[in-house]
Short mmCIF file of C-alpha atoms and ligand atoms in Angstrom, two decimals:
data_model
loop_
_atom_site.label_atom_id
_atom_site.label_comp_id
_atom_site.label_asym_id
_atom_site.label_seq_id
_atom_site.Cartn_x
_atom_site.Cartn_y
_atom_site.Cartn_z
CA UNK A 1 102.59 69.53 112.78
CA UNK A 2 105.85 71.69 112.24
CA UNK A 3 106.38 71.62 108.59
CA UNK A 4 110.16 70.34 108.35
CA UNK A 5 112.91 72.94 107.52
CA UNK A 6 113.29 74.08 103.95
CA UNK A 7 116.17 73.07 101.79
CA UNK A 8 116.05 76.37 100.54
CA UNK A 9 115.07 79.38 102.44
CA UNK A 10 115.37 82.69 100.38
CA UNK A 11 113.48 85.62 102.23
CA UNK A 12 112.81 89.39 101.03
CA UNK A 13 115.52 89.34 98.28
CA UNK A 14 115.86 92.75 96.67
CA UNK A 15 118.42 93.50 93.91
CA UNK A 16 118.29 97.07 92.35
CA UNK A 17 120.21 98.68 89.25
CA UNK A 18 120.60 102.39 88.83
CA UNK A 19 117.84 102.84 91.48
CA UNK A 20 115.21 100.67 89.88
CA UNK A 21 114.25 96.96 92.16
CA UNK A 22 114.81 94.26 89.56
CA UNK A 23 114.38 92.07 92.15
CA UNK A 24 111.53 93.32 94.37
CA UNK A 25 111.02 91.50 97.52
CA UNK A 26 111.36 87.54 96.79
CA UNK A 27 110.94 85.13 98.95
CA UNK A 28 111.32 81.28 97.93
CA UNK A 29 111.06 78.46 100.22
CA UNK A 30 111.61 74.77 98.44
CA UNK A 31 111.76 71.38 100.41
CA UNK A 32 114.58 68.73 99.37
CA UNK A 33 113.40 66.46 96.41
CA UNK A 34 110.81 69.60 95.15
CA UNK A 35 111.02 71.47 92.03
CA UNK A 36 110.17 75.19 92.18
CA UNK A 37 110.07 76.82 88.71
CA UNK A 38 110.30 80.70 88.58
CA UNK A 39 108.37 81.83 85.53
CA UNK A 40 107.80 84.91 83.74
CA UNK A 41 108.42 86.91 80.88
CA UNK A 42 112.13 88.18 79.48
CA UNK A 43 113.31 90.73 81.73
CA UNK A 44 111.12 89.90 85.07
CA UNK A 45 114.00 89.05 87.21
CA UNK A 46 114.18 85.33 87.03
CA UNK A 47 117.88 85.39 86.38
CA UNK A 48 118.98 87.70 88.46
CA UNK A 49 117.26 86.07 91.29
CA UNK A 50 118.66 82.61 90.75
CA UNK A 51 122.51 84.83 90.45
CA UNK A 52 121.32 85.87 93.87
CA UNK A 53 120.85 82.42 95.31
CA UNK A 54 123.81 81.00 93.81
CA UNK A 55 126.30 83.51 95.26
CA UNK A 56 127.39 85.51 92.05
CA UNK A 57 125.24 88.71 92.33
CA UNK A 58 124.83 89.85 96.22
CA UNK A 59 121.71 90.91 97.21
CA UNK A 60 120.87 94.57 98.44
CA UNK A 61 118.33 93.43 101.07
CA UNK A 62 117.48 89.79 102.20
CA UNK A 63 118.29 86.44 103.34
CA UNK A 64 119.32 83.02 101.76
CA UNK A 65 119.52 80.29 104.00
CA UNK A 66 120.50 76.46 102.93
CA UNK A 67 119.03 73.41 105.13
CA UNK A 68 119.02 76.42 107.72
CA UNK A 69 122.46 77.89 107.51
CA UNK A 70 122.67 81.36 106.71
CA UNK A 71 124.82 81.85 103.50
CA UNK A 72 123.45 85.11 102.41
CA UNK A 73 122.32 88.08 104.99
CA UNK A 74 123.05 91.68 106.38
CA UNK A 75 126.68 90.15 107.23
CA UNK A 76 127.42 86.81 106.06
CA UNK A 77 127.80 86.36 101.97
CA UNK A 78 129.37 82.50 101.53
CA UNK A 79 130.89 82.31 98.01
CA UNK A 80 129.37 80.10 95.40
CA UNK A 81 131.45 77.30 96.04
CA UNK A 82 130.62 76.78 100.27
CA UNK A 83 126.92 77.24 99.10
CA UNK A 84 126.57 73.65 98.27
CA UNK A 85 124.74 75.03 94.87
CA UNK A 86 124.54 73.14 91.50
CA UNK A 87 124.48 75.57 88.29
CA UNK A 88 123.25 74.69 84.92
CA UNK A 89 122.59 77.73 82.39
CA UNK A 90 121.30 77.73 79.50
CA UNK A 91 124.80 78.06 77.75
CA UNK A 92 126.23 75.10 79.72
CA UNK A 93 130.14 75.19 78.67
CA UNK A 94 131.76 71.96 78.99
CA UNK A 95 135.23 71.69 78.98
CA UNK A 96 136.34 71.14 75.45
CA UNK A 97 139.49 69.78 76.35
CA UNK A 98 138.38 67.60 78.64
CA UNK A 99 137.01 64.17 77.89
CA UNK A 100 133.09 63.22 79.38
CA UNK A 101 134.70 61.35 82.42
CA UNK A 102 136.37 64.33 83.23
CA UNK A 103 134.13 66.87 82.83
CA UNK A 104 132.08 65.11 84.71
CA UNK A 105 134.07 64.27 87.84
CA UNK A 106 135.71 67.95 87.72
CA UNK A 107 134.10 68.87 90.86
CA UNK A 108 134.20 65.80 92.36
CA UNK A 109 137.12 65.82 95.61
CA UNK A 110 138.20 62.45 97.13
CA UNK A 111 139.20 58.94 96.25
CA UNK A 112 139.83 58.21 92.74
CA UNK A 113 137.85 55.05 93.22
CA UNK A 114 134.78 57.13 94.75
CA UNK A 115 134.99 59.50 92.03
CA UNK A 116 135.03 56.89 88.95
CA UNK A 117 131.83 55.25 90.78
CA UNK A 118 130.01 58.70 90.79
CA UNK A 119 131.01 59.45 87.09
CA UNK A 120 129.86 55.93 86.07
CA UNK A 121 126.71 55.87 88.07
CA UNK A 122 125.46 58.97 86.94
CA UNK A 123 126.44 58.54 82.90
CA UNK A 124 124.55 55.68 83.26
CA UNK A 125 121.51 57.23 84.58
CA UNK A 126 121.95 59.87 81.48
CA UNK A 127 122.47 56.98 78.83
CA UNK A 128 125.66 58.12 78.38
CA UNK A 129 128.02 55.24 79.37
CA UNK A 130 129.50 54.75 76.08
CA UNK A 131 131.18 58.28 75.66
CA UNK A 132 132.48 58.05 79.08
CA UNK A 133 135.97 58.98 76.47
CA UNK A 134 134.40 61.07 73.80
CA UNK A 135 135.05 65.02 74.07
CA UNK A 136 132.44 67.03 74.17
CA UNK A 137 132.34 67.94 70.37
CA UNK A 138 131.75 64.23 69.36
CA UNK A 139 128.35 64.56 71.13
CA UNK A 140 124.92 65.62 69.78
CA UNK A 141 123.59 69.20 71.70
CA UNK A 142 121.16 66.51 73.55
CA UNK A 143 123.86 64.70 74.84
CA UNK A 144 126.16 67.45 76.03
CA UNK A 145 123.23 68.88 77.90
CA UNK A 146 122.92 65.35 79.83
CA UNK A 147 126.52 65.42 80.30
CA UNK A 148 126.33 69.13 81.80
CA UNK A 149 123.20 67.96 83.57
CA UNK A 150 125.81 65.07 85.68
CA UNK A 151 128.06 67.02 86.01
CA UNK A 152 126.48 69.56 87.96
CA UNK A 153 124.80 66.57 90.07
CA UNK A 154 127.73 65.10 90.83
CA UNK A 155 128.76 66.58 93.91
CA UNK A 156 125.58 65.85 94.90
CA UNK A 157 124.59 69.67 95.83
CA UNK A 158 121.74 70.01 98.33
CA UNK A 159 120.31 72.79 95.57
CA UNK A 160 120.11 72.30 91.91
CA UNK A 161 119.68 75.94 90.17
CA UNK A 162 118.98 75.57 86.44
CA UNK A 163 118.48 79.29 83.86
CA UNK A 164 116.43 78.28 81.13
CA UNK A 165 118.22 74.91 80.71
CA UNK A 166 116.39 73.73 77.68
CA UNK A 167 116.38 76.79 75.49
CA UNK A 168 119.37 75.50 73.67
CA UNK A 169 117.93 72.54 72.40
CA UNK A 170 116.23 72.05 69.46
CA UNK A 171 112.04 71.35 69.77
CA UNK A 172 112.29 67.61 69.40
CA UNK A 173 114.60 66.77 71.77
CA UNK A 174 113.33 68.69 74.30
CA UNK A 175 110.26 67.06 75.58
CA UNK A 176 112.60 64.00 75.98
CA UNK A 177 115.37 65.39 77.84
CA UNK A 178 112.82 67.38 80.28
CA UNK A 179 111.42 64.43 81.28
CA UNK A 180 114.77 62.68 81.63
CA UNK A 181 116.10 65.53 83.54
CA UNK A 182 112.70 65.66 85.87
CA UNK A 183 113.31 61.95 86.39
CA UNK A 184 116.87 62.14 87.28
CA UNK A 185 116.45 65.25 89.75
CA UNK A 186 113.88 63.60 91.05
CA UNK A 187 116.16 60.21 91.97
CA UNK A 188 118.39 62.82 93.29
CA UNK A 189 116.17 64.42 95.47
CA UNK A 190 117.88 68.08 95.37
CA UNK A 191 115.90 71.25 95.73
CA UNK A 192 115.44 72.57 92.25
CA UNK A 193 114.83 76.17 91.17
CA UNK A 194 114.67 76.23 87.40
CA UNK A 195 114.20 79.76 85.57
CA UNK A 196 112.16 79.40 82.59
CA UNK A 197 109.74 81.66 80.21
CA UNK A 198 107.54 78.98 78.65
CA UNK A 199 104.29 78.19 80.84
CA UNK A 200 104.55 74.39 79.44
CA UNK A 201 107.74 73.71 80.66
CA UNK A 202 107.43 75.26 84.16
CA UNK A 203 103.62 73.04 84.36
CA UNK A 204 105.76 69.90 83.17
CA UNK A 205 108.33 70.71 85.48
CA UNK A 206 107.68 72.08 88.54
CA UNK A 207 106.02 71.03 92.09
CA UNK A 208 105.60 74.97 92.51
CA UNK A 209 105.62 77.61 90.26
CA UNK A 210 106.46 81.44 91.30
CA UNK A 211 105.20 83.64 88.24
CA UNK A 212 107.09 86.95 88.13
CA UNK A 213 106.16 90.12 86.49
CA UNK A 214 108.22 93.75 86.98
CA UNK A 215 110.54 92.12 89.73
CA UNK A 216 107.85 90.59 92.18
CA UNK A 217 105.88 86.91 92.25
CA UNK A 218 102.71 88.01 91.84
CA UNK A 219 101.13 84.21 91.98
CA UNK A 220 102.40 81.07 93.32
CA UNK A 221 101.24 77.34 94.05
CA UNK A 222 101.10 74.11 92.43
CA UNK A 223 100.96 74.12 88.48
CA UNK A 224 97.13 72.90 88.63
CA UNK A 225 96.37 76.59 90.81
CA UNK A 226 97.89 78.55 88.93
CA UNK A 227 96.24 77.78 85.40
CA UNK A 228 93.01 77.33 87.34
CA UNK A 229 92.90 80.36 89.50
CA UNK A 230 94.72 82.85 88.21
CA UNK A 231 95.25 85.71 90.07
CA UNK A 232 94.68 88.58 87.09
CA UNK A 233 93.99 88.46 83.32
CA UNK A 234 97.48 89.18 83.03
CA UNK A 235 98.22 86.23 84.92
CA UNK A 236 95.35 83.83 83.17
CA UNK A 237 97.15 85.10 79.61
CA UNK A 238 100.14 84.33 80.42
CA UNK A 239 98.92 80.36 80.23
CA UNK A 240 97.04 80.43 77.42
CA UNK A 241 94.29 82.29 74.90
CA UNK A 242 92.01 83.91 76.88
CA UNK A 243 88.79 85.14 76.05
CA UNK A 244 87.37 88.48 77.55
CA UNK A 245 83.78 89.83 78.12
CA UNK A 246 83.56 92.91 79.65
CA UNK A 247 80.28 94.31 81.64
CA UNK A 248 79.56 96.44 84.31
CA UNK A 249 78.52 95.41 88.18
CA UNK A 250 74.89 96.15 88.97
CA UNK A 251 73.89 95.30 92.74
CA UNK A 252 76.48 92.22 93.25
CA UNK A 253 75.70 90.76 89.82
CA UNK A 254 77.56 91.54 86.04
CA UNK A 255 74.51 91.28 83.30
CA UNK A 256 75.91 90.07 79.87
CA UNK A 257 75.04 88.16 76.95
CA UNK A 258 75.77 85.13 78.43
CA UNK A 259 73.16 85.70 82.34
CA UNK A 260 74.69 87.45 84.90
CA UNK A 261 77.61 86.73 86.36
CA UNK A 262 78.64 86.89 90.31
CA UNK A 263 80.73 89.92 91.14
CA UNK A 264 81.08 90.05 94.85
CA UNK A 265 82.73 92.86 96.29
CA UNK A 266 82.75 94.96 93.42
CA UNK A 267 80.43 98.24 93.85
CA UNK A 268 78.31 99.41 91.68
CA UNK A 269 79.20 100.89 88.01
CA UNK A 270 82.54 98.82 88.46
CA UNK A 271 84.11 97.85 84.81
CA UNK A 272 84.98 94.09 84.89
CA UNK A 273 86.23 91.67 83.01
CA UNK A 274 85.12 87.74 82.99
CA UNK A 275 88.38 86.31 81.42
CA UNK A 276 87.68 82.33 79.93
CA UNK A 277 89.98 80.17 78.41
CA UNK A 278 89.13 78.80 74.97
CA UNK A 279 88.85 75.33 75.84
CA UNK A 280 86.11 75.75 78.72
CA UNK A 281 83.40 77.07 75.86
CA UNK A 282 80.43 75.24 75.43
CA UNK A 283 79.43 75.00 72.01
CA UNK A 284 75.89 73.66 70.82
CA UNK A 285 74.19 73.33 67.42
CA UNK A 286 72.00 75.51 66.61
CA UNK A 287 68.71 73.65 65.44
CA UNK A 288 66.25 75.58 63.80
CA UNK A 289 67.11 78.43 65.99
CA UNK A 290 66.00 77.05 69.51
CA UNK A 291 68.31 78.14 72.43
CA UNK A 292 69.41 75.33 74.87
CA UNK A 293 68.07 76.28 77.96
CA UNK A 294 70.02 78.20 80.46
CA UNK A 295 71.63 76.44 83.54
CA UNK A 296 73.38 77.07 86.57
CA UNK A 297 76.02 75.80 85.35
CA UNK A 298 76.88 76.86 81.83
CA UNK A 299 74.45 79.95 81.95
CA UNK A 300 72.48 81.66 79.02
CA UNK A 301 73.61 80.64 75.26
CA UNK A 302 74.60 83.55 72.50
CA UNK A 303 74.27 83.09 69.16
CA UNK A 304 78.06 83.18 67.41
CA UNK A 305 78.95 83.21 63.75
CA UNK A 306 82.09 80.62 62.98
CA UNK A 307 84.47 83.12 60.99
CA UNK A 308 87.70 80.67 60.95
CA UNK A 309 88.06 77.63 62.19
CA UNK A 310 91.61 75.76 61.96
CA UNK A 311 92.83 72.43 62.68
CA UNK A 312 95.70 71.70 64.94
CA UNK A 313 96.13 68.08 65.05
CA UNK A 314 94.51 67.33 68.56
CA UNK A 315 92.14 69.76 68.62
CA UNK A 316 90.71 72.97 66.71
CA UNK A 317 90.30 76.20 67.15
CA UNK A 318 87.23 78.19 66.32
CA UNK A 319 86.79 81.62 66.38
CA UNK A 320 83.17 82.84 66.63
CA UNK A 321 81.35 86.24 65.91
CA UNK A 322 78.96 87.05 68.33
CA UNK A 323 75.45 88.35 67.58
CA UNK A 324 74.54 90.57 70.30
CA UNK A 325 77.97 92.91 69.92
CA UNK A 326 80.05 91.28 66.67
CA UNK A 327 83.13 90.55 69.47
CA UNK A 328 84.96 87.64 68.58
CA UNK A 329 85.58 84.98 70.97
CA UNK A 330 87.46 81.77 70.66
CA UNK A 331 86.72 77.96 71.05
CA UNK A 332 88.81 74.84 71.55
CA UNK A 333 87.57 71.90 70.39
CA UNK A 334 88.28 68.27 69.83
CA UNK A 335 89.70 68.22 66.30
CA UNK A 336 87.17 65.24 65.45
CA UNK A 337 84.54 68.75 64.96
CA UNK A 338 85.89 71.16 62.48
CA UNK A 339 82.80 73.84 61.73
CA UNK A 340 82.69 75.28 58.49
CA UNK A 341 82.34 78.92 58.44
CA UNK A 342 79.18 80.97 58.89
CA UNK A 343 77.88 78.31 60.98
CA UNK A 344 75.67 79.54 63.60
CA UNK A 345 76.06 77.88 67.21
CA UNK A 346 75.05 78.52 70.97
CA UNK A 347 77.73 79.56 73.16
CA UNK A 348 77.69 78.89 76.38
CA UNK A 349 80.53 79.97 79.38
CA UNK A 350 81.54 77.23 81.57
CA UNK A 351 80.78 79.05 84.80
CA UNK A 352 83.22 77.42 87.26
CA UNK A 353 85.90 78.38 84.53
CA UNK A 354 85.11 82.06 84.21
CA UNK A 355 87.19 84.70 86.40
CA UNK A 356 85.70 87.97 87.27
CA UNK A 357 88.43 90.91 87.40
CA UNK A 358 88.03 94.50 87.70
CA UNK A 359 88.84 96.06 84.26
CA UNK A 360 92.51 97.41 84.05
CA UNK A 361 94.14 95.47 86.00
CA UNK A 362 93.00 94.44 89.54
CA UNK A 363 93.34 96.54 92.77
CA UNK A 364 95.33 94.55 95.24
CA UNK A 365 97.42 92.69 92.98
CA UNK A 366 100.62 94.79 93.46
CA UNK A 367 100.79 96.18 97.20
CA UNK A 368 101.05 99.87 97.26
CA UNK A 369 104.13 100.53 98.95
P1 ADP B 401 115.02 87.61 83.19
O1 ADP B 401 116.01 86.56 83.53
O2 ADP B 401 113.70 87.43 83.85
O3 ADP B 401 114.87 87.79 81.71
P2 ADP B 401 116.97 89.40 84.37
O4 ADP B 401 117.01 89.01 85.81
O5 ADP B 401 118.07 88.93 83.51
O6 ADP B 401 115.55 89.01 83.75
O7 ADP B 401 116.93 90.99 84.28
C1 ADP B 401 115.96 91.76 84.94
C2 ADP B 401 116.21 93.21 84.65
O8 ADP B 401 117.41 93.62 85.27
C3 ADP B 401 116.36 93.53 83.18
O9 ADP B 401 115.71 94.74 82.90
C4 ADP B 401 117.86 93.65 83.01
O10 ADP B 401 118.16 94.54 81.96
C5 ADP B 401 118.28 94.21 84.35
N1 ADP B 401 119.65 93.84 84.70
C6 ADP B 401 120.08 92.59 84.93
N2 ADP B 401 121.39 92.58 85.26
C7 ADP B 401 121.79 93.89 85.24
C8 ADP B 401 123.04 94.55 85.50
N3 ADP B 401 124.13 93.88 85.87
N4 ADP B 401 123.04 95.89 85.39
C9 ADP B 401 121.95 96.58 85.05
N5 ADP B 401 120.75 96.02 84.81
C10 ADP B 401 120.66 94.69 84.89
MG1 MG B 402 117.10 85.27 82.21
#
């Protein structure tokens, strides 16, 4: 089945400053109605790619195509307004002269009557109704972002590109407004790319997620992918605590502490690394000194040492000293369990939740050009 043509069609954007790719070969494709965030840390690219796809920084190589016209190649370049783009930054200015209604009906074009019915629908949808006449100092941060929010939507643009629209807002409102925002968009059914640096908000946000490092996407796919298969350590860290154990390959297999580990591919003598989030350790008491038994599935126990253990409301975090090489690794557990220190415990590796990498950084992640 032909898959149907992409809202947004971005292929092989490049962007360079002084001679050094910022933006190193990007391609995004998003369907109507999906949200694609771009995440990565400060510096990656992410903004300068989404000023590439909304017409205010031209690209030096590549193509930008919207619902299959071309508005950005070797010879076109259609200015931000005939791009059909929606902008919301993170330093959204409404007009402060201006009163709600008419902020948020300032792009609108045709009848007066239309116009008032888009302004109306949409304040409603943001809870906003009753400042249609305030001015945009009368309202909380929360509610000016809602009102910036409409008033990009209102022209109903067939892409909605959003720079780290949250970072504004103070922690307790945001949680609340994401969701309204997702909600919204969602009704809308706009392609979305939002630009953001916190993993939490791109996994509560986004259909897709592009994580970007030094100018490129290095790993892409559905939030669920990209915490579970990551494509590097760099990549796993970047989601959470990880824990590392390093060994070396002996014929196909890594031998550690914890049984030997799977390594296929890597030759002999090879340095990896089996990365493991905190949460997927297995922890077991450690009764009179007799090991659990190893499995398939959760391997051979080590002995740890609780050194700290803290409690964080849902959970807690544990941080063990291991016997066989004093390393420290870490443990999250349900908060109802808070070990007191120089506790002894089994540790076991949830095997389906470790990743094997080559130390220092894998070959094959970055192409060699
Ligand atoms: P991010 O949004 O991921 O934090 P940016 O896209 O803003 O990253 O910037 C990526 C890199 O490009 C940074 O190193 C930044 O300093 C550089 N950069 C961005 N815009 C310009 C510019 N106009 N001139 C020179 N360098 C720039
Ligand atoms: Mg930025």
């Amino acid at each position: 089945m032909p898959s149907p043509q992409p809202r947004l069609d971005a292929q092989g954007l490049v962007r360079r400053f002084g001679g050094r790719a910022v933006v190193d070969d990007v391609s995004i494709r998003i369907a109507a109605g999906e949200i694609f965030c771009l995440l990565g840390p400060s510096g990656c690219g992410k903004s300068t790619t989404l000023r590439m796809l909304a017409g205010v920084e031209t690209p030096d190589e590549g193509t930008i195509r919207v619902d299959g016209d071309e508005v950005e190649g070797p010879n076109v370049s259609v200015p931000p307004e005939g791009r059909s783009v929606g902008l919301m930054f993170q330093d959204f200015a409404l007009f402060p002269h201006m009163s709600v209604a008419d902020n948020v009906g300032f792009g609108l074009s045709g009848p007066r009557s239309e116009k008032r019915a888009r302004v109306g629908e949409l304040l409603e949808r943001v809870h906003l109704s009753r400042h249609i006449d305030s001015y945009p100092h009368e309202l909380s941060g929360g509610e000016q972002q809602r009102v910036a929010l409409a008033r990009a939507l209102a022209p109903r643009p067939l892409v909605m590109l959003m720079d780290e629209p949250f970072s504004g807002l103070d922690n307790r409102l945001r949680d609340g407004i994401r969701d309204e925002t997702l909600g919204l968009l969602k009704e809308e059914g706009t392609a979305v790319v939002m630009v953001t640096h916190e993993p939490e908000e791109a996994m509560r946000m986004g259909d897709q997620i592009a994580l970007m490092r030094d100018g490129r996407i290095v790993q892409q796919g559905a939030p669920y992918n990209l915490y579970n298969s990551p494509v590097d350590k760099a990549a796993a860290a970047f989601f959470s605590d990880i824990n590392v154990i390093r060994g070396t390959v002996r014929g196909g297999l890594t031998q550690t502490a914890f049984g030997d580990f799977l390594a296929p591919g890597y030759s002999d003598g090879t340095e990896v690394e089996i990365v493991i989030r905190p949460q997927h350790l297995k922890l077991d008491f450690h009764r009179s000194g007799l090991a659990p038994l190893p499995t398939a599935e959760n391997g051979v126990p080590a002995l740890g040492w609780v050194r700290r253990a803290r409690y964080l409301g849902r959970e807690s975090l544990v941080e063990f000293e291991m016997e066989f090489d004093g390393s420290r690794l870490q443990a999250v557990v349900p908060s109802v369990f808070l070990p007191r220190p120089n506790t002894p415990f089994w540790l076991l590796l949830r095997r389906e939740r470790c990743h094997v990498f080559a130390a220092d950084g894998p070959a094959g992640l970055r192409p060699t050009t």
